[in-house]
PDB file of C-alpha atoms and ligand atoms in Angstrom:
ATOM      1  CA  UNK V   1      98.380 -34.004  92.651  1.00 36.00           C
ATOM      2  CA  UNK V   2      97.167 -32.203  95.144  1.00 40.00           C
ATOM      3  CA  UNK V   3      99.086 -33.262  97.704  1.00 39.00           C
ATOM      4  CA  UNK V   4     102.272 -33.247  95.819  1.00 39.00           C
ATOM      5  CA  UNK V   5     101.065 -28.912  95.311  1.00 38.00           C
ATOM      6  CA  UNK V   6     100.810 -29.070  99.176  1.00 37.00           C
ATOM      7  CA  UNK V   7     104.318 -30.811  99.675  1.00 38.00           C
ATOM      8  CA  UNK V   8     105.934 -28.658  97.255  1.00 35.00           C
ATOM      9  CA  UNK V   9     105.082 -25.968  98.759  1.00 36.00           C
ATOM     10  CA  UNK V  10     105.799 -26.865 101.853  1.00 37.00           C
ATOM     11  CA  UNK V  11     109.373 -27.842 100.874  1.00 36.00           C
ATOM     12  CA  UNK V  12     109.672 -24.708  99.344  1.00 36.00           C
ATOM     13  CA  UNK V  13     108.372 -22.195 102.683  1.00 37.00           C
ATOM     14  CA  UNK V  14     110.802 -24.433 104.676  1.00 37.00           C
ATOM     15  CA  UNK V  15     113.258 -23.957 102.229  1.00 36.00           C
ATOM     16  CA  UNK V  16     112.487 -20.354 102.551  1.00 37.00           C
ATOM     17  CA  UNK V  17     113.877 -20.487 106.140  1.00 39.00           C
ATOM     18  CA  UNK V  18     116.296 -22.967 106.594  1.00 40.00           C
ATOM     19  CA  UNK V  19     118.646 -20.814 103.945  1.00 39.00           C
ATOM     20  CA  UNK V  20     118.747 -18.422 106.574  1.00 39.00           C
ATOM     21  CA  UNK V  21     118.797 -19.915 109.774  1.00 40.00           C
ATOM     22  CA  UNK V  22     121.128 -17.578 111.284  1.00 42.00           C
ATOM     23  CA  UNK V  23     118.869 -14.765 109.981  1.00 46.00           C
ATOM     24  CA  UNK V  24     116.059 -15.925 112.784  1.00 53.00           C
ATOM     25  CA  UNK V  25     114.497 -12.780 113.604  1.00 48.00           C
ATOM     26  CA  UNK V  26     116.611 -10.862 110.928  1.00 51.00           C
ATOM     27  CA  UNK V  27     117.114 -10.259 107.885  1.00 54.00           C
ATOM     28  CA  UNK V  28     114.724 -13.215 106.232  1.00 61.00           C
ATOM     29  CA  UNK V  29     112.203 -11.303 105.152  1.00 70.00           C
ATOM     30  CA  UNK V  30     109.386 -14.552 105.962  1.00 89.00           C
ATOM     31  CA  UNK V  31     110.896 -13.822 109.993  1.00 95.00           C
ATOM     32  CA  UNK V  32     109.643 -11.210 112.086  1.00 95.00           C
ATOM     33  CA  UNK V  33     111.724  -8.641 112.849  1.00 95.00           C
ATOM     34  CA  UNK V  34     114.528  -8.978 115.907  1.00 95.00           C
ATOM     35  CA  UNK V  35     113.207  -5.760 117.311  1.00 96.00           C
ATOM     36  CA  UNK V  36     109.309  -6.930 116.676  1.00 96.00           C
ATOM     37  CA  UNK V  37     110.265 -10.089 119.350  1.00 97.00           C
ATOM     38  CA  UNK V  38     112.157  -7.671 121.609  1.00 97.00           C
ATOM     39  CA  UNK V  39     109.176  -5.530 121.367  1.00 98.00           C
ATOM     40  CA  UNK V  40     106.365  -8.139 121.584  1.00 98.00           C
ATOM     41  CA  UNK V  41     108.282  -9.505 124.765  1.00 98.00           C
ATOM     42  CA  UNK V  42     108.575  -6.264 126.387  1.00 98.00           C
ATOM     43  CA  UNK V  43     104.417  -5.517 125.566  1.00 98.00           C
ATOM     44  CA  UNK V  44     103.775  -8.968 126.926  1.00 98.00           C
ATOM     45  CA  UNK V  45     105.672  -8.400 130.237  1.00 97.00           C
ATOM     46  CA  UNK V  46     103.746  -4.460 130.328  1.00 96.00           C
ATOM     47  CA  UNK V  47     100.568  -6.066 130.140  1.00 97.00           C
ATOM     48  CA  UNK V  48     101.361  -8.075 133.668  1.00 94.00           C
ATOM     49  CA  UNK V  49     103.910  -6.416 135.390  1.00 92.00           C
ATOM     50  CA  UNK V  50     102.072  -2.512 134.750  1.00 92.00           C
ATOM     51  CA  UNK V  51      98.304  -1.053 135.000  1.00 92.00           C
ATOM     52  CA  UNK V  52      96.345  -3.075 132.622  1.00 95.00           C
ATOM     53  CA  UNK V  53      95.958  -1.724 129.256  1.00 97.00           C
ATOM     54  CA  UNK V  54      93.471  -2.695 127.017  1.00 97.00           C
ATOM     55  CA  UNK V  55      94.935  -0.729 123.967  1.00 96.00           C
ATOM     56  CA  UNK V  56      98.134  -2.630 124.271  1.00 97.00           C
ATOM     57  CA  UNK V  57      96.448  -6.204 124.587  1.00 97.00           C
ATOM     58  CA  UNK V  58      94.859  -5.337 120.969  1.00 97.00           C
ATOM     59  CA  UNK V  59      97.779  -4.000 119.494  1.00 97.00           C
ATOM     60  CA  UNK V  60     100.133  -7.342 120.194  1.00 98.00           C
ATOM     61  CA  UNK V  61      97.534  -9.546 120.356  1.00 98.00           C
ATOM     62  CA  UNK V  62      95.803 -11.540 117.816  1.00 98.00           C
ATOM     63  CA  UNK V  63      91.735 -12.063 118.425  1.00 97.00           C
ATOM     64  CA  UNK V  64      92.580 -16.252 118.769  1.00 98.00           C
ATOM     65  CA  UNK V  65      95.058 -15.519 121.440  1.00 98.00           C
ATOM     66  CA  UNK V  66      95.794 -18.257 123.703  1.00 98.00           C
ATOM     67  CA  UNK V  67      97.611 -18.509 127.080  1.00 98.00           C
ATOM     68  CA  UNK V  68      98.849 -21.970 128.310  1.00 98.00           C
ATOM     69  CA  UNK V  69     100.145 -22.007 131.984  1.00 97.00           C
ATOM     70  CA  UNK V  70      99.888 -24.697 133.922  1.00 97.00           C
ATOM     71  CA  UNK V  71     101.871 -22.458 136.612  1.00 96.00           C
ATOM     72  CA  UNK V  72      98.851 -20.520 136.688  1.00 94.00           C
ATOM     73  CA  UNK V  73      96.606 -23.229 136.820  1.00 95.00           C
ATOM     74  CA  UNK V  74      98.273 -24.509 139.525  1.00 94.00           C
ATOM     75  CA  UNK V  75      97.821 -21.123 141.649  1.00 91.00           C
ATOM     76  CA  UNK V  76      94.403 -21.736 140.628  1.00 91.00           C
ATOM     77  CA  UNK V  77      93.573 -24.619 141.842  1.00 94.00           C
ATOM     78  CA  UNK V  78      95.118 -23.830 144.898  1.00 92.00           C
ATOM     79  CA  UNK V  79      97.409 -26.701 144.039  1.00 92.00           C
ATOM     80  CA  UNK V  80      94.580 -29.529 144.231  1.00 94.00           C
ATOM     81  CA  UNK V  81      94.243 -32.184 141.724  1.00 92.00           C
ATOM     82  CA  UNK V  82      90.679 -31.624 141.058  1.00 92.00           C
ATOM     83  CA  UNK V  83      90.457 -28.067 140.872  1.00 92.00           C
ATOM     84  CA  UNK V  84      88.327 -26.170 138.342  1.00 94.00           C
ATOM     85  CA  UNK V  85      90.706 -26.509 135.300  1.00 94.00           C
ATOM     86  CA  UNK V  86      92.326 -29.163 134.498  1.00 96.00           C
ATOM     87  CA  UNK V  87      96.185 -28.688 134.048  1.00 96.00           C
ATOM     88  CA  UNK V  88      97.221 -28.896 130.112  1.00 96.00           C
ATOM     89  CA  UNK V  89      93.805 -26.521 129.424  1.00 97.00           C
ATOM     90  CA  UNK V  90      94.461 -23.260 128.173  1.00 97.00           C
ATOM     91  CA  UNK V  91      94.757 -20.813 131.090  1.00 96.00           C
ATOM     92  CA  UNK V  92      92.922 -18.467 128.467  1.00 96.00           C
ATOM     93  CA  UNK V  93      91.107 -18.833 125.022  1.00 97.00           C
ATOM     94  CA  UNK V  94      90.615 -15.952 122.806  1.00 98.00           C
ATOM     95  CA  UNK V  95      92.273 -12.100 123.664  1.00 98.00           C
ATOM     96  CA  UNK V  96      88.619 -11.151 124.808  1.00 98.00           C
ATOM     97  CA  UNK V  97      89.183 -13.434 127.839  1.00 97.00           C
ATOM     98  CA  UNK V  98      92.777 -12.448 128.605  1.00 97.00           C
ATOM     99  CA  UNK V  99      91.410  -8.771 128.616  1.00 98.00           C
ATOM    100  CA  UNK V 100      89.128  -9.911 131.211  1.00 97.00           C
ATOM    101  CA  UNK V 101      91.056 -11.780 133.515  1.00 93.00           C
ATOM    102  CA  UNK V 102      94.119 -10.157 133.036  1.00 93.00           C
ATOM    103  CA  UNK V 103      92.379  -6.312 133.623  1.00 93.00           C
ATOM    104  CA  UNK V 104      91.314  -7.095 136.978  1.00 91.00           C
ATOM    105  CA  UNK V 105      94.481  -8.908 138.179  1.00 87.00           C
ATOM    106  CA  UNK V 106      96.866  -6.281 140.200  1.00 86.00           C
ATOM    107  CA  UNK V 107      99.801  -6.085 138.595  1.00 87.00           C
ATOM    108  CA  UNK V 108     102.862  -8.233 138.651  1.00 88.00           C
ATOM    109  CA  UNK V 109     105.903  -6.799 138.893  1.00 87.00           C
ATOM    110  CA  UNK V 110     108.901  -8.997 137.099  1.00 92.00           C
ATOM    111  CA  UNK V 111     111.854  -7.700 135.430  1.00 94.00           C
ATOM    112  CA  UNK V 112     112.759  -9.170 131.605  1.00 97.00           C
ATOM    113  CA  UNK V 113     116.597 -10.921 132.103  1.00 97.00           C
ATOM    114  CA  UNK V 114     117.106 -12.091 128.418  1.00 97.00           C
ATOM    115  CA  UNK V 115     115.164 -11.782 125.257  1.00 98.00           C
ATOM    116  CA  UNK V 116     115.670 -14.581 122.495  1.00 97.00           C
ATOM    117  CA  UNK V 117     113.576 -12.897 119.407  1.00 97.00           C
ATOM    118  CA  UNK V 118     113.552 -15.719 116.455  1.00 96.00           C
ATOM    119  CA  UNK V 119     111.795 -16.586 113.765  1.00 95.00           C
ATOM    120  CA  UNK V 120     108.178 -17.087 114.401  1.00 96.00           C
ATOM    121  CA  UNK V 121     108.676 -16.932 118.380  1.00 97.00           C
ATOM    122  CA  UNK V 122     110.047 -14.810 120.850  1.00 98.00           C
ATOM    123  CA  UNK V 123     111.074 -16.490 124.218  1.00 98.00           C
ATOM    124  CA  UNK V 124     111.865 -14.248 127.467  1.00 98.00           C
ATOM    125  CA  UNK V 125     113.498 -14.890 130.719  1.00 98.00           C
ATOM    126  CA  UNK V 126     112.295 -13.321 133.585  1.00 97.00           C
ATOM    127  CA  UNK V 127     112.900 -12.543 137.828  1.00 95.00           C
ATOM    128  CA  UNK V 128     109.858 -11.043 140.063  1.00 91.00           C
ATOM    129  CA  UNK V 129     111.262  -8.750 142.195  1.00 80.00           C
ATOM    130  CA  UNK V 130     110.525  -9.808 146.023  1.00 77.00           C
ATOM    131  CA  UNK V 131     108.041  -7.815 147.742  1.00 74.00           C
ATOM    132  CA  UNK V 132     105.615  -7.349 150.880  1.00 73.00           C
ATOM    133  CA  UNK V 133     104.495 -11.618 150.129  1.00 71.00           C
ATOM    134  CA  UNK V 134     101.104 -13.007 150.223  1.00 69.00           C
ATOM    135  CA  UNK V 135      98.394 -13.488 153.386  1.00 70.00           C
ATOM    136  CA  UNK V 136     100.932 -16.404 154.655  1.00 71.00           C
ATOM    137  CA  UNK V 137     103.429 -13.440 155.372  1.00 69.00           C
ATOM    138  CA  UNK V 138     101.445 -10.786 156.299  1.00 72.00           C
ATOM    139  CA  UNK V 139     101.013  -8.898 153.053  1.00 69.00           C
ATOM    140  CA  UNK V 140      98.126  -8.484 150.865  1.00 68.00           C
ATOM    141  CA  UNK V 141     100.470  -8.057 147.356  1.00 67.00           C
ATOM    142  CA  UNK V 142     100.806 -10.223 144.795  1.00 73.00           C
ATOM    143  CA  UNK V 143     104.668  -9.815 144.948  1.00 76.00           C
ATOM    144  CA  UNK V 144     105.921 -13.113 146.649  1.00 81.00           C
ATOM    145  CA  UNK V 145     108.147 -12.801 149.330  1.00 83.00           C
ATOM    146  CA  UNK V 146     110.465 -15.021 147.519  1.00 86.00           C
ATOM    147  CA  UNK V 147     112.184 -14.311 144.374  1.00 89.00           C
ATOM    148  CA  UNK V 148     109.959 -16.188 141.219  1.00 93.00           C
ATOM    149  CA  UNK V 149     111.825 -16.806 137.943  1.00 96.00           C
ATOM    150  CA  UNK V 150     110.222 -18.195 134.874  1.00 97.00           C
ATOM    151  CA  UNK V 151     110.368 -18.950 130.958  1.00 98.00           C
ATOM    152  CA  UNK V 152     107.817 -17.548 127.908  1.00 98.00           C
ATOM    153  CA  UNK V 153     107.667 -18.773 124.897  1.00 98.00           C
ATOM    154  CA  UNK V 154     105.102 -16.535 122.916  1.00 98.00           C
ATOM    155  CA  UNK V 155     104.149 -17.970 119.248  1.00 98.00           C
ATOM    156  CA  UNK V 156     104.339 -14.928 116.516  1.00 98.00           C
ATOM    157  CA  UNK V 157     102.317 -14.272 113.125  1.00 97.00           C
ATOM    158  CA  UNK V 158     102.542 -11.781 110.937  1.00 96.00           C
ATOM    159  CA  UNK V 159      99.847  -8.395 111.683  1.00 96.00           C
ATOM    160  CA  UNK V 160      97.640  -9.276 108.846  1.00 95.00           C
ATOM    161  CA  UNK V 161      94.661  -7.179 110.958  1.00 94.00           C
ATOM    162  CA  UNK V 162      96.095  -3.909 111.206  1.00 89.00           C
ATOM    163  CA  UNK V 163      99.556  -4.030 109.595  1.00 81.00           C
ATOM    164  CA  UNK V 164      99.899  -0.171 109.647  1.00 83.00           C
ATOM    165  CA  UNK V 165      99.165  -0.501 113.296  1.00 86.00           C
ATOM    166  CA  UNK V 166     102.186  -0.631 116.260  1.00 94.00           C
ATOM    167  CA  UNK V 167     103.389  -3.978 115.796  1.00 97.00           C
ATOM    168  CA  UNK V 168     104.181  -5.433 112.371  1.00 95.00           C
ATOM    169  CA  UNK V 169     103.714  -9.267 113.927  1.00 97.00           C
ATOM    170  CA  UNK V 170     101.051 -10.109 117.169  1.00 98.00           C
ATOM    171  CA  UNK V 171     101.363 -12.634 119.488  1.00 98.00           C
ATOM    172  CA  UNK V 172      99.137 -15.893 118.981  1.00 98.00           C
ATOM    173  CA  UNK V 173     100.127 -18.341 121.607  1.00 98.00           C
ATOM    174  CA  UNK V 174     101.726 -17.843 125.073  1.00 98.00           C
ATOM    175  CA  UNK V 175     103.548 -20.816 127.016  1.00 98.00           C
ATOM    176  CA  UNK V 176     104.359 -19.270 130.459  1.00 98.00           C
ATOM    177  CA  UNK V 177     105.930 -21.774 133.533  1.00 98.00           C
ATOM    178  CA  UNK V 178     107.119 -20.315 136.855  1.00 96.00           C
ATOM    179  CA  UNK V 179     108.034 -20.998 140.122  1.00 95.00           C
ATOM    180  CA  UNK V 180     104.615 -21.290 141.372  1.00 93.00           C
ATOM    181  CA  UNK V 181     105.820 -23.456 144.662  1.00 91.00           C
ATOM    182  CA  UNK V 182     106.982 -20.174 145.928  1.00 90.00           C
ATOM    183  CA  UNK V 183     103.955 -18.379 145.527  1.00 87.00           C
ATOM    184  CA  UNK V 184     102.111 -21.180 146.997  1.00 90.00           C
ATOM    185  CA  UNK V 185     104.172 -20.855 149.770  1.00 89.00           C
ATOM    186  CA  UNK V 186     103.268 -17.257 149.849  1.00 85.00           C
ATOM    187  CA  UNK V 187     100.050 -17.765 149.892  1.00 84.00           C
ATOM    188  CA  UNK V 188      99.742 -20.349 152.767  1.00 87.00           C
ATOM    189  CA  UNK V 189      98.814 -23.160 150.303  1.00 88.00           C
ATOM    190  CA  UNK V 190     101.727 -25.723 151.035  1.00 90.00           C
ATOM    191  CA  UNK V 191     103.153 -25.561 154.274  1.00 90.00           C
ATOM    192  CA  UNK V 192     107.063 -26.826 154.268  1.00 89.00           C
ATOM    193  CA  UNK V 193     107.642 -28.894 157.214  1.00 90.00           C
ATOM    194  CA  UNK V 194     111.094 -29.465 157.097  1.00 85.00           C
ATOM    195  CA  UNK V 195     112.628 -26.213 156.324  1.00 87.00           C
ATOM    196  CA  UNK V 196     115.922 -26.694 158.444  1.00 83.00           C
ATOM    197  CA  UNK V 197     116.760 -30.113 156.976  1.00 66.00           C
ATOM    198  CA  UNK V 198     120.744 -29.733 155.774  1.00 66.00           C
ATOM    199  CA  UNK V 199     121.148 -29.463 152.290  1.00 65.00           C
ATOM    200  CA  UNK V 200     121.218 -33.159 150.121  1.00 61.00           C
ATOM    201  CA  UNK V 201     123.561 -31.250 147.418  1.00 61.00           C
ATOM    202  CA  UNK V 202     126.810 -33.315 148.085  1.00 54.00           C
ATOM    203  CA  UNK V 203     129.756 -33.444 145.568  1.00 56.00           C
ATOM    204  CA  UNK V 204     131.592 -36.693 147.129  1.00 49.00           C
TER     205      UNK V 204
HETATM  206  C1  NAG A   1      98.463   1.908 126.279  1.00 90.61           C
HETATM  207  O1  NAG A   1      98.992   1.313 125.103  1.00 90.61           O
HETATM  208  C2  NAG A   1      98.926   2.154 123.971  1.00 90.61           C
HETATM  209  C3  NAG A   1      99.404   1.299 122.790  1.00 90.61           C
HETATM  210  O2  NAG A   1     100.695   0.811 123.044  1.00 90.61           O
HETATM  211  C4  NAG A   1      99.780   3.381 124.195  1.00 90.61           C
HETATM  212  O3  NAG A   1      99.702   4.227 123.070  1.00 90.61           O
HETATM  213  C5  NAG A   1      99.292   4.110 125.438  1.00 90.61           C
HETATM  214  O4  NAG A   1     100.161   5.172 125.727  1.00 90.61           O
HETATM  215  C6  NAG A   1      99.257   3.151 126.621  1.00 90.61           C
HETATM  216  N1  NAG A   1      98.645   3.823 127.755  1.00 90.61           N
HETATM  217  C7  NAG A   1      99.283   3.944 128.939  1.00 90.61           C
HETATM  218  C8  NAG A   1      98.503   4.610 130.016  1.00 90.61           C
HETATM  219  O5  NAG A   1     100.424   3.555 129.100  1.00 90.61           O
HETATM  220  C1  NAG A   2     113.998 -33.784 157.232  1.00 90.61           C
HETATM  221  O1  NAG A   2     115.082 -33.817 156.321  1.00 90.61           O
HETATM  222  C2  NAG A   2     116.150 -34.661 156.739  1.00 90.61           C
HETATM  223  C3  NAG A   2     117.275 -34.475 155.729  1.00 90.61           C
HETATM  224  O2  NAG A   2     116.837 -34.664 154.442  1.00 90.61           O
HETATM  225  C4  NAG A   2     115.674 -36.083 156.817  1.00 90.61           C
HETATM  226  O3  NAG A   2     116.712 -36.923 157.274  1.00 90.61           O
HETATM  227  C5  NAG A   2     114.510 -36.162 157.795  1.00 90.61           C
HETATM  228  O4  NAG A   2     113.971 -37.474 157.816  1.00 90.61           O
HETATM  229  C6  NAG A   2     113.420 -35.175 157.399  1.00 90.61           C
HETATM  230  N1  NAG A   2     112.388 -35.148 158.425  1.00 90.61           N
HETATM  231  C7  NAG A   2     111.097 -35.236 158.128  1.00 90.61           C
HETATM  232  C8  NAG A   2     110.176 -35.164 159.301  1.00 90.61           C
HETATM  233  O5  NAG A   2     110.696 -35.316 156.988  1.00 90.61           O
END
């Protein structure tokens, strides 16, 4: 009995949302708001690319936040296999921790190309602009030399901690990859030996 409660009403939230699938992030009122993605991407990319701020993290965060890059790990573990966190790990647990790591991490400047707000998600495109490069080219920045692109998919829910407060939804999950070759390039990590070897792209 119990379980038939539980599938009904699962059947029935589904339901809910696949009668409106081209309302994702629209006019459903179960989906978050097209403008609360766009929004929640934009905070998400302020909180790396500008001056840390705490105030912000709160706002579109939830207190379980949790970040998942194994880019990041990657940089990390300065690329070795047994560095200190094992890729698939969160990169961090809880928005206590982000606030931490992320607040004394200069920040990252990347530009936002495309914004795809839906449902329960929001995922962003995004293009660092090149700058001064790491130690390996002379530079102390975090801006590689190179240009870095990369895909986020952040996980929504609905603000049920301070729903009068600057976000109706917060941001529960983040899955960020990049280009983090190029940064280990930057940073002297991985060497290319072979840098003038013609091109293998061949049509015929
Ligand atoms: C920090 O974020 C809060 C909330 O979005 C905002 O009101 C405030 O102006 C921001 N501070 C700075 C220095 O941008
Ligand atoms: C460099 O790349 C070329 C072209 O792919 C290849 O033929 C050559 O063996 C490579 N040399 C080394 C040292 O890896």
């Amino acid at each position: 009995m119990r379980g038939l409660i539980v599938s009904t009403l699962s059947l029935l939230a589904l339901g809910g949302v696949e009668a409106h699938p081209q309302s994702y992030g629209g006019s459903s009122s179960s989906c978050m708001p097209y403008d609360t993605g766009v929004a929640l991407a934009t905070a998400f990319r302020d909180l790396i690319a500008l001056p840390f701020n705490q105030t912000l993290a709160k706002h579109a965060m939830t207190p379980t936040f949790t970040d998942y890059s194994d880019s990041v790990i990657e940089l990390i573990n300065n690329g070795c296999p047994n560095g200190p966190i094992a890729l698939g790990s969160p990169t961090f647990s809880g928005r206590t921790a982000f606030i931490k790591g992320q607040s004394g991490q200069a920040p990252i400047p990347f530009t936002i190309q495309k914004t795809y707000p839906a449902c329960d998600s929001v995922a962003f495109t995004w293009v660092s602009q090149p700058g001064p490069g790491g130690p390996a080219n002379g530079g102390k920045g975090v801006q590689p030399e190179q240009q870095v692109s990369g895909i986020i998919i952040l996980e929504t829910v609905p603000n049920t901690w301070n729903p009068s407060g600057e976000f109706d939804w917060k941001i529960q999950t983040a899955y960020s990859e990049f280009n983090s070759g190029a940064w280990l390039y930057d940073l002297g990590v991985f060497v290319p030996t072979n840098c003038s070897a013609p091109t293998t792209n061949s049509t015929s």
